[in-house]
């Protein structure tokens, strides 16, 4: 039977389609347009009526899709489901290929990068939206710590893999249900499930899934560090402190002791004492760095310290 | 022997602000060697015996899935976690070569 052969071919497509590689994939045996157009000859309202029809055979003058042409309801349901799934797969393969071809080096690619980095906003609310907005700005501004193309290359593979996985799961559930009787799993239910497979081919959902995984991983790997104190952004003061500390670091061991004496601070003295009997110069410089970092938080205090150390550094200002 | 000092950054910093924060701490404390979530903040661990960087400050890059995606001119220091605008995220810590 012609329809029985179609059923075998389409069930084969149902089992294998949707996992083609990102690049260099072979041309499909049946072009995408043909697979989609073929489904158009089996419109939904007609196939539902045919599925629920009592008789298996066509009456005189009738032709599929208005009759089942000898197929049982289960066979007919499975054939139509396979046809719709093949059409969905064809569309998905086309979408997937276009994504990989157009993603790099184009505005479209940039938009994908921004979409990917904004993806967390889909799941995590306002704070996440702000976080990823910052990340997007970095990509959009071209000052990223990540290369946009490299990002797309890696991220897109992950997103496509996520979509492939979601589709494969949804398709597996359909294949399992196709073993059920026509009463237990009707054609409208099967078509609705095919729609769910189609819904998996959405970038935002794939990104959401990836983000959820990343968040779960992060929670698993969470490691807390014992933070001594919080430090806010300091602007130019940080640069000036850095210059002073570089000059201090260049002094010899005897001068370092003089620096400690000139600073005359009990907290610094205690941290030097804690180093032991005869700490080396580098260890003392390290403690001076920490003291300066922690205790000099305003311009006035910095200028005062610079003045104290001027005889040792030879500089009146930084 | 390594001698490190750990300080915290506000969890509300954006990615550019956190990178600025790292460079400011490196100017004063030494090279950053680790980044992780502290108690309600991002914790940066700095080697106070290392030379004070004057350029090529370490940068945080967002991690994509399980991978650190870095330009060729960056070398990975470590992978860790940081708050970016209040959201704890997996990140890569890298430095220009």
mmCIF file of C-alpha atoms in Angstrom:
data_model
loop_
_atom_site.group_PDB
_atom_site.id
_atom_site.type_symbol
_atom_site.label_atom_id
_atom_site.label_comp_id
_atom_site.label_asym_id
_atom_site.label_seq_id
_atom_site.Cartn_x
_atom_site.Cartn_y
_atom_site.Cartn_z
ATOM 1 C CA UNK A 1 0.000 0.000 0.000
ATOM 2 C CA UNK A 2 1.259 3.411 -0.883
ATOM 3 C CA UNK A 3 0.319 4.828 2.511
ATOM 4 C CA UNK A 4 1.937 1.949 4.365
ATOM 5 C CA UNK A 5 5.258 2.633 2.581
ATOM 6 C CA UNK A 6 4.924 6.313 3.466
ATOM 7 C CA UNK A 7 4.320 5.293 7.064
ATOM 8 C CA UNK A 8 7.555 3.276 7.204
ATOM 9 C CA UNK A 9 9.605 6.110 5.680
ATOM 10 C CA UNK A 10 8.093 8.727 7.938
ATOM 11 C CA UNK A 11 8.561 6.692 11.105
ATOM 12 C CA UNK A 12 12.218 6.350 10.125
ATOM 13 C CA UNK A 13 12.444 10.141 9.843
ATOM 14 C CA UNK A 14 10.731 10.533 13.178
ATOM 15 C CA UNK A 15 13.324 8.360 14.865
ATOM 16 C CA UNK A 16 16.424 9.927 13.329
ATOM 17 C CA UNK A 17 15.831 13.542 12.405
ATOM 18 C CA UNK A 18 16.839 16.593 14.417
ATOM 19 C CA UNK A 19 20.412 15.733 15.352
ATOM 20 C CA UNK A 20 22.264 16.886 12.284
ATOM 21 C CA UNK A 21 25.635 18.495 12.803
ATOM 22 C CA UNK A 22 26.044 22.252 12.944
ATOM 23 C CA UNK A 23 28.199 22.605 9.856
ATOM 24 C CA UNK A 24 28.898 20.648 6.718
ATOM 25 C CA UNK A 25 25.685 18.698 6.956
ATOM 26 C CA UNK A 26 24.598 16.898 3.812
ATOM 27 C CA UNK A 27 21.702 18.147 1.738
ATOM 28 C CA UNK A 28 18.517 16.416 2.890
ATOM 29 C CA UNK A 29 17.197 13.646 0.654
ATOM 30 C CA UNK A 30 13.772 15.269 0.760
ATOM 31 C CA UNK A 31 14.069 19.051 0.534
ATOM 32 C CA UNK A 32 12.653 21.076 3.396
ATOM 33 C CA UNK A 33 10.030 22.692 1.198
ATOM 34 C CA UNK A 34 8.767 19.307 -0.041
ATOM 35 C CA UNK A 35 8.488 17.973 3.505
ATOM 36 C CA UNK A 36 6.542 21.009 4.618
ATOM 37 C CA UNK A 37 4.360 21.095 1.501
ATOM 38 C CA UNK A 38 3.486 17.427 1.838
ATOM 39 C CA UNK A 39 1.955 18.087 5.230
ATOM 40 C CA UNK A 40 -0.155 20.837 3.692
ATOM 41 C CA UNK A 41 -1.999 18.131 1.750
ATOM 42 C CA UNK A 42 -3.057 16.664 5.090
ATOM 43 C CA UNK A 43 -4.737 19.645 6.792
ATOM 44 C CA UNK A 44 -5.557 19.256 10.468
ATOM 45 C CA UNK A 45 -9.341 19.482 10.295
ATOM 46 C CA UNK A 46 -9.448 16.839 7.564
ATOM 47 C CA UNK A 47 -7.112 14.362 9.245
ATOM 48 C CA UNK A 48 -9.008 14.651 12.531
ATOM 49 C CA UNK A 49 -12.273 13.756 10.806
ATOM 50 C CA UNK A 50 -10.584 10.891 8.978
ATOM 51 C CA UNK A 51 -8.986 9.620 12.171
ATOM 52 C CA UNK A 52 -12.326 9.499 13.983
ATOM 53 C CA UNK A 53 -14.152 7.955 11.010
ATOM 54 C CA UNK A 54 -15.442 4.461 11.748
ATOM 55 C CA UNK A 55 -14.443 2.757 8.508
ATOM 56 C CA UNK A 56 -10.858 1.999 7.524
ATOM 57 C CA UNK A 57 -11.405 1.854 3.771
ATOM 58 C CA UNK A 58 -12.179 4.565 1.256
ATOM 59 C CA UNK A 59 -15.591 4.577 -0.399
ATOM 60 C CA UNK A 60 -15.854 4.726 -4.134
ATOM 61 C CA UNK A 61 -14.465 8.022 -5.406
ATOM 62 C CA UNK A 62 -12.831 8.904 -2.097
ATOM 63 C CA UNK A 63 -9.082 9.403 -1.778
ATOM 64 C CA UNK A 64 -6.828 10.211 1.169
ATOM 65 C CA UNK A 65 -6.747 12.380 3.180
ATOM 66 C CA UNK A 66 -10.536 12.161 3.509
ATOM 67 C CA UNK A 67 -10.318 8.407 4.130
ATOM 68 C CA UNK A 68 -7.716 6.069 5.654
ATOM 69 C CA UNK A 69 -7.271 3.897 2.548
ATOM 70 C CA UNK A 70 -7.138 0.662 4.540
ATOM 71 C CA UNK A 71 -5.081 1.886 7.475
ATOM 72 C CA UNK A 72 -6.293 1.236 10.990
ATOM 73 C CA UNK A 73 -6.761 4.284 13.204
ATOM 74 C CA UNK A 74 -3.497 3.533 15.008
ATOM 75 C CA UNK A 75 -1.588 3.221 11.716
ATOM 76 C CA UNK A 76 -3.213 6.384 10.393
ATOM 77 C CA UNK A 77 -2.435 8.302 13.597
ATOM 78 C CA UNK A 78 1.177 7.197 13.480
ATOM 79 C CA UNK A 79 1.557 8.117 9.822
ATOM 80 C CA UNK A 80 0.094 11.598 10.250
ATOM 81 C CA UNK A 81 2.161 12.178 13.389
ATOM 82 C CA UNK A 82 5.305 11.141 11.534
ATOM 83 C CA UNK A 83 4.444 13.483 8.659
ATOM 84 C CA UNK A 84 3.925 16.443 10.970
ATOM 85 C CA UNK A 85 7.064 15.604 12.891
ATOM 86 C CA UNK A 86 9.075 15.354 9.686
ATOM 87 C CA UNK A 87 7.833 18.791 8.714
ATOM 88 C CA UNK A 88 8.751 20.185 12.140
ATOM 89 C CA UNK A 89 12.195 18.592 11.882
ATOM 90 C CA UNK A 90 12.718 20.074 8.434
ATOM 91 C CA UNK A 91 11.903 23.528 9.732
ATOM 92 C CA UNK A 92 14.149 23.016 12.733
ATOM 93 C CA UNK A 93 17.084 21.837 10.633
ATOM 94 C CA UNK A 94 16.663 24.903 8.443
ATOM 95 C CA UNK A 95 16.553 27.180 11.499
ATOM 96 C CA UNK A 96 19.594 25.499 13.004
ATOM 97 C CA UNK A 97 21.651 25.784 9.829
ATOM 98 C CA UNK A 98 20.710 29.433 9.389
ATOM 99 C CA UNK A 99 21.714 30.220 12.953
ATOM 100 C CA UNK A 100 25.188 28.748 12.582
ATOM 101 C CA UNK A 101 25.734 30.320 9.157
ATOM 102 C CA UNK A 102 24.550 33.793 10.046
ATOM 103 C CA UNK A 103 25.674 34.053 13.636
ATOM 104 C CA UNK A 104 29.284 35.106 13.136
ATOM 105 C CA UNK A 105 30.463 38.498 12.065
ATOM 106 C CA UNK A 106 27.061 39.999 11.500
ATOM 107 C CA UNK A 107 24.662 42.226 13.341
ATOM 108 C CA UNK A 108 22.510 39.141 13.670
ATOM 109 C CA UNK A 109 25.389 37.440 15.498
ATOM 110 C CA UNK A 110 25.818 40.418 17.760
ATOM 111 C CA UNK A 111 22.150 40.293 18.542
ATOM 112 C CA UNK A 112 22.437 36.624 19.406
ATOM 113 C CA UNK A 113 25.350 37.359 21.740
ATOM 114 C CA UNK A 114 23.277 40.012 23.459
ATOM 115 C CA UNK A 115 20.304 37.699 23.591
ATOM 116 C CA UNK A 116 22.442 34.967 25.112
ATOM 117 C CA UNK A 117 23.887 37.264 27.711
ATOM 118 C CA UNK A 118 20.474 38.682 28.491
ATOM 119 C CA UNK A 119 19.040 35.202 28.691
ATOM 120 C CA UNK A 120 19.261 35.017 32.438
ATOM 121 C CA UNK A 121 16.733 37.814 32.687
ATOM 122 C CA UNK A 122 14.143 35.360 31.479
ATOM 123 C CA UNK A 123 14.465 33.362 34.658
ATOM 124 C CA UNK A 124 15.912 35.461 37.391
ATOM 125 C CA UNK A 125 14.099 38.760 37.583
ATOM 126 C CA UNK A 126 15.306 42.294 37.875
ATOM 127 C CA UNK A 127 18.684 41.758 39.487
ATOM 128 C CA UNK A 128 19.671 39.238 36.874
ATOM 129 C CA UNK A 129 18.419 41.523 34.146
ATOM 130 C CA UNK A 130 20.682 44.281 35.399
ATOM 131 C CA UNK A 131 23.611 41.881 35.636
ATOM 132 C CA UNK A 132 23.279 40.644 32.124
ATOM 133 C CA UNK A 133 22.521 44.081 30.796
ATOM 134 C CA UNK A 134 26.002 44.965 31.995
ATOM 135 C CA UNK A 135 27.427 41.966 30.202
ATOM 136 C CA UNK A 136 25.564 42.845 27.026
ATOM 137 C CA UNK A 137 26.892 46.349 27.099
ATOM 138 C CA UNK A 138 30.386 44.947 27.189
ATOM 139 C CA UNK A 139 29.764 42.875 24.102
ATOM 140 C CA UNK A 140 27.936 45.658 22.325
ATOM 141 C CA UNK A 141 30.696 48.110 23.154
ATOM 142 C CA UNK A 142 33.407 45.856 21.786
ATOM 143 C CA UNK A 143 35.446 46.054 24.992
ATOM 144 C CA UNK A 144 34.692 42.576 26.099
ATOM 145 C CA UNK A 145 36.956 40.251 27.978
ATOM 146 C CA UNK A 146 35.402 37.733 25.650
ATOM 147 C CA UNK A 147 35.571 37.775 21.892
ATOM 148 C CA UNK A 148 32.102 38.099 20.387
ATOM 149 C CA UNK A 149 32.717 35.561 17.650
ATOM 150 C CA UNK A 150 34.387 33.167 20.050
ATOM 151 C CA UNK A 151 31.530 33.667 22.461
ATOM 152 C CA UNK A 152 28.985 32.930 19.757
ATOM 153 C CA UNK A 153 30.947 29.906 18.609
ATOM 154 C CA UNK A 154 30.979 28.357 22.070
ATOM 155 C CA UNK A 155 27.661 29.613 23.324
ATOM 156 C CA UNK A 156 25.704 28.816 20.197
ATOM 157 C CA UNK A 157 26.907 25.220 20.282
ATOM 158 C CA UNK A 158 25.679 24.977 23.851
ATOM 159 C CA UNK A 159 22.340 26.562 22.981
ATOM 160 C CA UNK A 160 21.852 24.293 19.962
ATOM 161 C CA UNK A 161 22.766 21.273 22.051
ATOM 162 C CA UNK A 162 20.197 22.373 24.615
ATOM 163 C CA UNK A 163 17.507 22.713 21.947
ATOM 164 C CA UNK A 164 18.465 19.344 20.425
ATOM 165 C CA UNK A 165 18.226 17.723 23.835
ATOM 166 C CA UNK A 166 14.833 19.248 24.606
ATOM 167 C CA UNK A 167 13.455 18.193 21.227
ATOM 168 C CA UNK A 168 14.841 14.688 21.586
ATOM 169 C CA UNK A 169 13.147 14.327 24.977
ATOM 170 C CA UNK A 170 9.819 15.553 23.631
ATOM 171 C CA UNK A 171 10.065 13.267 20.585
ATOM 172 C CA UNK A 172 10.892 10.265 22.722
ATOM 173 C CA UNK A 173 7.695 10.818 24.684
ATOM 174 C CA UNK A 174 5.690 10.846 21.420
ATOM 175 C CA UNK A 175 7.317 7.676 20.128
ATOM 176 C CA UNK A 176 6.452 5.944 23.398
ATOM 177 C CA UNK A 177 2.825 7.071 23.151
ATOM 178 C CA UNK A 178 2.539 5.887 19.552
ATOM 179 C CA UNK A 179 2.505 2.362 20.982
ATOM 180 C CA UNK A 180 -0.786 3.134 22.718
ATOM 181 C CA UNK A 181 -4.178 2.378 21.216
ATOM 182 C CA UNK A 182 -6.081 5.000 19.244
ATOM 183 C CA UNK A 183 -8.462 5.421 22.192
ATOM 184 C CA UNK A 184 -5.630 5.976 24.659
ATOM 185 C CA UNK A 185 -3.718 8.396 22.425
ATOM 186 C CA UNK A 186 -5.739 10.175 19.794
ATOM 187 C CA UNK A 187 -4.461 12.019 16.735
ATOM 188 C CA UNK A 188 -5.305 15.490 18.152
ATOM 189 C CA UNK A 189 -3.242 14.630 21.234
ATOM 190 C CA UNK A 190 -0.366 13.476 19.041
ATOM 191 C CA UNK A 191 -0.451 16.680 16.968
ATOM 192 C CA UNK A 192 -0.511 18.735 20.170
ATOM 193 C CA UNK A 193 2.607 16.867 21.292
ATOM 194 C CA UNK A 194 4.286 17.624 17.961
ATOM 195 C CA UNK A 195 3.568 21.301 18.647
ATOM 196 C CA UNK A 196 5.352 20.940 21.978
ATOM 197 C CA UNK A 197 8.370 19.602 20.112
ATOM 198 C CA UNK A 198 8.238 22.651 17.844
ATOM 199 C CA UNK A 199 8.125 24.923 20.882
ATOM 200 C CA UNK A 200 11.481 23.530 22.024
ATOM 201 C CA UNK A 201 13.151 25.234 19.054
ATOM 202 C CA UNK A 202 13.225 28.574 20.816
ATOM 203 C CA UNK A 203 16.425 30.367 21.679
ATOM 204 C CA UNK A 204 15.037 31.943 24.817
ATOM 205 C CA UNK A 205 13.930 28.597 26.249
ATOM 206 C CA UNK A 206 17.274 27.001 25.424
ATOM 207 C CA UNK A 207 19.108 29.875 27.076
ATOM 208 C CA UNK A 208 16.856 29.650 30.110
ATOM 209 C CA UNK A 209 17.657 25.959 30.410
ATOM 210 C CA UNK A 210 21.399 26.609 30.114
ATOM 211 C CA UNK A 211 21.217 29.376 32.677
ATOM 212 C CA UNK A 212 19.306 27.207 35.100
ATOM 213 C CA UNK A 213 21.999 24.565 34.742
ATOM 214 C CA UNK A 214 24.733 27.108 35.335
ATOM 215 C CA UNK A 215 22.985 28.405 38.450
ATOM 216 C CA UNK A 216 22.565 24.874 39.784
ATOM 217 C CA UNK A 217 26.239 24.158 39.131
ATOM 218 C CA UNK A 218 27.237 27.374 40.826
ATOM 219 C CA UNK A 219 25.270 26.466 43.930
ATOM 220 C CA UNK A 220 26.941 23.078 43.991
ATOM 221 C CA UNK A 221 30.408 24.544 43.683
ATOM 222 C CA UNK A 222 29.769 27.393 46.060
ATOM 223 C CA UNK A 223 32.819 28.175 48.166
ATOM 224 C CA UNK A 224 32.936 30.974 50.673
ATOM 225 C CA UNK A 225 36.088 32.888 51.452
ATOM 226 C CA UNK A 226 36.804 34.577 54.730
ATOM 227 C CA UNK A 227 36.711 38.226 53.745
ATOM 228 C CA UNK A 228 38.746 40.604 55.917
ATOM 229 C CA UNK A 229 36.773 43.721 54.991
ATOM 230 C CA UNK A 230 34.844 45.313 52.166
ATOM 231 C CA UNK A 231 36.462 47.810 49.821
ATOM 232 C CA UNK A 232 34.588 50.194 47.571
ATOM 233 C CA UNK A 233 35.822 51.684 44.326
ATOM 234 C CA UNK A 234 38.300 54.453 45.082
ATOM 235 C CA UNK A 235 39.036 55.985 41.697
ATOM 236 C CA UNK A 236 42.229 58.114 41.442
ATOM 237 C CA UNK A 237 43.106 57.515 45.102
ATOM 238 C CA UNK A 238 43.787 53.854 44.311
ATOM 239 C CA UNK A 239 46.263 54.854 41.589
ATOM 240 C CA UNK A 240 48.033 57.278 43.923
ATOM 241 C CA UNK A 241 48.252 54.680 46.682
ATOM 242 C CA UNK A 242 49.641 52.212 44.161
ATOM 243 C CA UNK A 243 52.387 54.652 43.151
ATOM 244 C CA UNK A 244 53.354 55.249 46.794
ATOM 245 C CA UNK A 245 53.428 51.529 47.519
ATOM 246 C CA UNK A 246 55.635 50.853 44.496
ATOM 247 C CA UNK A 247 58.124 53.402 45.787
ATOM 248 C CA UNK A 248 58.017 51.849 49.268
ATOM 249 C CA UNK A 249 58.606 48.410 47.749
ATOM 250 C CA UNK A 250 61.731 49.692 46.005
ATOM 251 C CA UNK A 251 63.348 50.770 49.316
ATOM 252 C CA UNK A 252 65.976 48.591 50.990
ATOM 253 C CA UNK A 253 65.291 46.578 54.150
ATOM 254 C CA UNK A 254 66.623 49.255 56.513
ATOM 255 C CA UNK A 255 64.442 51.928 54.940
ATOM 256 C CA UNK A 256 61.413 49.631 55.198
ATOM 257 C CA UNK A 257 61.925 49.504 58.956
ATOM 258 C CA UNK A 258 62.042 53.293 58.926
ATOM 259 C CA UNK A 259 58.771 53.414 56.993
ATOM 260 C CA UNK A 260 57.133 51.248 59.643
ATOM 261 C CA UNK A 261 58.506 53.490 62.348
ATOM 262 C CA UNK A 262 57.375 56.676 60.547
ATOM 263 C CA UNK A 263 53.850 55.391 60.081
ATOM 264 C CA UNK A 264 53.741 54.794 63.823
ATOM 265 C CA UNK A 265 50.556 52.759 63.940
ATOM 266 C CA UNK A 266 49.810 50.055 66.539
ATOM 267 C CA UNK A 267 47.826 47.949 64.063
ATOM 268 C CA UNK A 268 50.729 47.910 61.579
ATOM 269 C CA UNK A 269 53.232 47.177 64.374
ATOM 270 C CA UNK A 270 51.091 44.253 65.530
ATOM 271 C CA UNK A 271 50.873 42.756 62.049
ATOM 272 C CA UNK A 272 54.668 43.033 61.628
ATOM 273 C CA UNK A 273 55.210 41.407 65.012
ATOM 274 C CA UNK A 274 52.871 38.586 63.995
ATOM 275 C CA UNK A 275 55.276 37.716 61.161
ATOM 276 C CA UNK A 276 57.734 36.243 63.686
ATOM 277 C CA UNK A 277 61.247 36.877 64.915
ATOM 278 C CA UNK A 278 63.031 38.021 61.769
ATOM 279 C CA UNK A 279 60.659 38.546 58.852
ATOM 280 C CA UNK A 280 62.162 39.331 55.483
ATOM 281 C CA UNK A 281 61.676 42.609 53.682
ATOM 282 C CA UNK A 282 59.028 41.306 51.266
ATOM 283 C CA UNK A 283 56.862 40.063 54.133
ATOM 284 C CA UNK A 284 57.048 43.475 55.809
ATOM 285 C CA UNK A 285 56.234 45.259 52.536
ATOM 286 C CA UNK A 286 53.220 42.980 52.170
ATOM 287 C CA UNK A 287 51.953 44.048 55.606
ATOM 288 C CA UNK A 288 52.536 47.718 54.739
ATOM 289 C CA UNK A 289 50.482 47.220 51.569
ATOM 290 C CA UNK A 290 47.609 45.755 53.551
ATOM 291 C CA UNK A 291 47.796 48.549 56.135
ATOM 292 C CA UNK A 292 47.801 51.297 53.507
ATOM 293 C CA UNK A 293 45.029 49.542 51.616
ATOM 294 C CA UNK A 294 42.832 49.212 54.669
ATOM 295 C CA UNK A 295 43.554 52.439 56.528
ATOM 296 C CA UNK A 296 44.007 55.117 53.904
ATOM 297 C CA UNK A 297 40.594 55.659 52.417
ATOM 298 C CA UNK A 298 40.531 59.427 51.930
ATOM 299 C CA UNK A 299 42.714 61.954 50.131
ATOM 300 C CA UNK A 300 43.525 63.862 53.336
ATOM 301 C CA UNK A 301 44.849 60.796 55.122
ATOM 302 C CA UNK A 302 46.830 59.852 52.023
ATOM 303 C CA UNK A 303 48.448 63.295 51.779
ATOM 304 C CA UNK A 304 49.301 63.123 55.470
ATOM 305 C CA UNK A 305 50.973 59.734 54.975
ATOM 306 C CA UNK A 306 52.879 60.942 51.918
ATOM 307 C CA UNK A 307 54.237 63.834 53.985
ATOM 308 C CA UNK A 308 55.346 61.457 56.753
ATOM 309 C CA UNK A 309 57.225 59.278 54.293
ATOM 310 C CA UNK A 310 58.659 62.057 52.106
ATOM 311 C CA UNK A 311 62.130 61.854 53.729
ATOM 312 C CA UNK A 312 62.251 58.161 52.738
ATOM 313 C CA UNK A 313 60.591 58.242 49.318
ATOM 314 C CA UNK A 314 61.964 61.624 48.287
ATOM 315 C CA UNK A 315 58.531 62.698 47.026
ATOM 316 C CA UNK A 316 56.265 65.360 48.504
ATOM 317 C CA UNK A 317 53.229 64.308 46.509
ATOM 318 C CA UNK A 318 51.762 61.570 44.330
ATOM 319 C CA UNK B 1 55.587 30.965 50.545
ATOM 320 C CA UNK B 2 52.361 32.565 49.389
ATOM 321 C CA UNK B 3 50.956 35.291 51.574
ATOM 322 C CA UNK B 4 47.524 36.386 50.519
ATOM 323 C CA UNK B 5 44.953 38.883 51.635
ATOM 324 C CA UNK B 6 41.247 38.569 50.961
ATOM 325 C CA UNK B 7 38.949 41.540 50.565
ATOM 326 C CA UNK B 8 35.349 41.874 49.487
ATOM 327 C CA UNK B 9 33.671 43.734 46.644
ATOM 328 C CA UNK B 10 30.077 44.921 46.726
ATOM 329 C CA UNK B 11 27.793 42.344 45.183
ATOM 330 C CA UNK B 12 25.942 45.068 43.300
ATOM 331 C CA UNK B 13 28.895 45.941 41.057
ATOM 332 C CA UNK B 14 28.386 45.418 37.354
ATOM 333 C CA UNK B 15 30.990 43.537 35.332
ATOM 334 C CA UNK B 16 32.904 46.714 34.310
ATOM 335 C CA UNK B 17 32.805 47.962 37.913
ATOM 336 C CA UNK B 18 34.073 44.652 39.261
ATOM 337 C CA UNK B 19 36.934 44.721 36.760
ATOM 338 C CA UNK B 20 37.767 48.265 37.833
ATOM 339 C CA UNK B 21 37.652 47.118 41.452
ATOM 340 C CA UNK B 22 40.102 44.292 40.732
ATOM 341 C CA UNK B 23 42.550 46.652 39.047
ATOM 342 C CA UNK B 24 42.380 49.064 41.989
ATOM 343 C CA UNK B 25 43.103 46.312 44.493
ATOM 344 C CA UNK B 26 45.939 44.906 42.346
ATOM 345 C CA UNK B 27 47.595 48.343 42.309
ATOM 346 C CA UNK B 28 47.731 48.260 46.093
ATOM 347 C CA UNK B 29 47.829 44.646 47.223
ATOM 348 C CA UNK B 30 49.398 42.636 44.408
ATOM 349 C CA UNK B 31 48.178 40.185 41.771
ATOM 350 C CA UNK B 32 44.773 38.582 42.293
ATOM 351 C CA UNK B 33 45.003 34.801 42.563
ATOM 352 C CA UNK B 34 41.436 33.743 43.321
ATOM 353 C CA UNK B 35 37.864 34.951 43.127
ATOM 354 C CA UNK B 36 34.892 33.425 44.876
ATOM 355 C CA UNK B 37 31.686 34.273 46.643
ATOM 356 C CA UNK B 38 32.280 35.531 50.149
ATOM 357 C CA UNK B 39 29.643 36.329 52.711
ATOM 358 C CA UNK B 40 27.242 38.426 50.670
ATOM 359 C CA UNK B 41 30.038 39.828 48.521
ATOM 360 C CA UNK B 42 32.570 38.855 45.893
ATOM 361 C CA UNK B 43 35.798 37.816 47.567
ATOM 362 C CA UNK B 44 39.104 38.604 45.873
ATOM 363 C CA UNK B 45 42.291 36.950 47.121
ATOM 364 C CA UNK B 46 45.506 38.874 46.404
ATOM 365 C CA UNK B 47 49.153 37.810 46.637
ATOM 366 C CA UNK B 48 50.722 40.555 48.734
ATOM 367 C CA UNK B 49 54.240 39.290 47.999
ATOM 368 C CA UNK B 50 53.805 39.617 44.231
ATOM 369 C CA UNK B 51 54.866 42.648 42.193
ATOM 370 C CA UNK B 52 52.240 45.391 42.071
ATOM 371 C CA UNK B 53 50.735 45.365 38.567
ATOM 372 C CA UNK B 54 50.882 48.693 36.770
ATOM 373 C CA UNK B 55 49.096 47.471 33.649
ATOM 374 C CA UNK B 56 47.625 44.206 32.396
ATOM 375 C CA UNK B 57 45.245 43.995 35.299
ATOM 376 C CA UNK B 58 43.265 40.812 35.755
ATOM 377 C CA UNK B 59 39.776 40.759 34.262
ATOM 378 C CA UNK B 60 36.654 38.789 34.956
ATOM 379 C CA UNK B 61 34.884 37.215 31.990
ATOM 380 C CA UNK B 62 31.513 35.529 32.057
ATOM 381 C CA UNK B 63 31.626 31.786 31.841
ATOM 382 C CA UNK B 64 29.522 30.234 29.111
ATOM 383 C CA UNK B 65 28.073 26.956 30.305
ATOM 384 C CA UNK B 66 31.049 25.008 31.559
ATOM 385 C CA UNK B 67 33.593 26.801 29.420
ATOM 386 C CA UNK B 68 35.842 29.807 29.868
ATOM 387 C CA UNK B 69 35.679 31.743 26.625
ATOM 388 C CA UNK B 70 38.775 33.920 26.409
ATOM 389 C CA UNK B 71 40.509 35.851 23.708
ATOM 390 C CA UNK B 72 43.912 34.540 22.639
ATOM 391 C CA UNK B 73 45.688 37.425 24.323
ATOM 392 C CA UNK B 74 44.298 36.461 27.737
ATOM 393 C CA UNK B 75 45.569 33.725 30.005
ATOM 394 C CA UNK B 76 43.393 32.052 32.569
ATOM 395 C CA UNK B 77 44.253 32.644 36.229
ATOM 396 C CA UNK B 78 41.436 30.650 37.759
ATOM 397 C CA UNK B 79 37.744 29.932 37.500
ATOM 398 C CA UNK B 80 35.498 31.132 40.264
ATOM 399 C CA UNK B 81 32.305 32.883 41.174
ATOM 400 C CA UNK B 82 31.436 36.535 41.433
ATOM 401 C CA UNK B 83 28.352 38.615 42.014
ATOM 402 C CA UNK B 84 27.478 40.759 39.027
ATOM 403 C CA UNK B 85 24.768 43.268 39.807
ATOM 404 C CA UNK B 86 23.646 41.055 42.643
ATOM 405 C CA UNK B 87 23.622 37.765 40.771
ATOM 406 C CA UNK B 88 26.157 35.082 41.620
ATOM 407 C CA UNK B 89 27.661 33.838 38.393
ATOM 408 C CA UNK B 90 30.350 31.439 37.275
ATOM 409 C CA UNK B 91 33.229 33.484 35.947
ATOM 410 C CA UNK B 92 36.709 33.136 34.560
ATOM 411 C CA UNK B 93 39.536 35.246 35.943
ATOM 412 C CA UNK B 94 42.128 36.056 33.299
ATOM 413 C CA UNK B 95 45.059 38.376 32.692
ATOM 414 C CA UNK B 96 46.404 39.898 29.486
ATOM 415 C CA UNK B 97 49.564 38.086 28.372
#
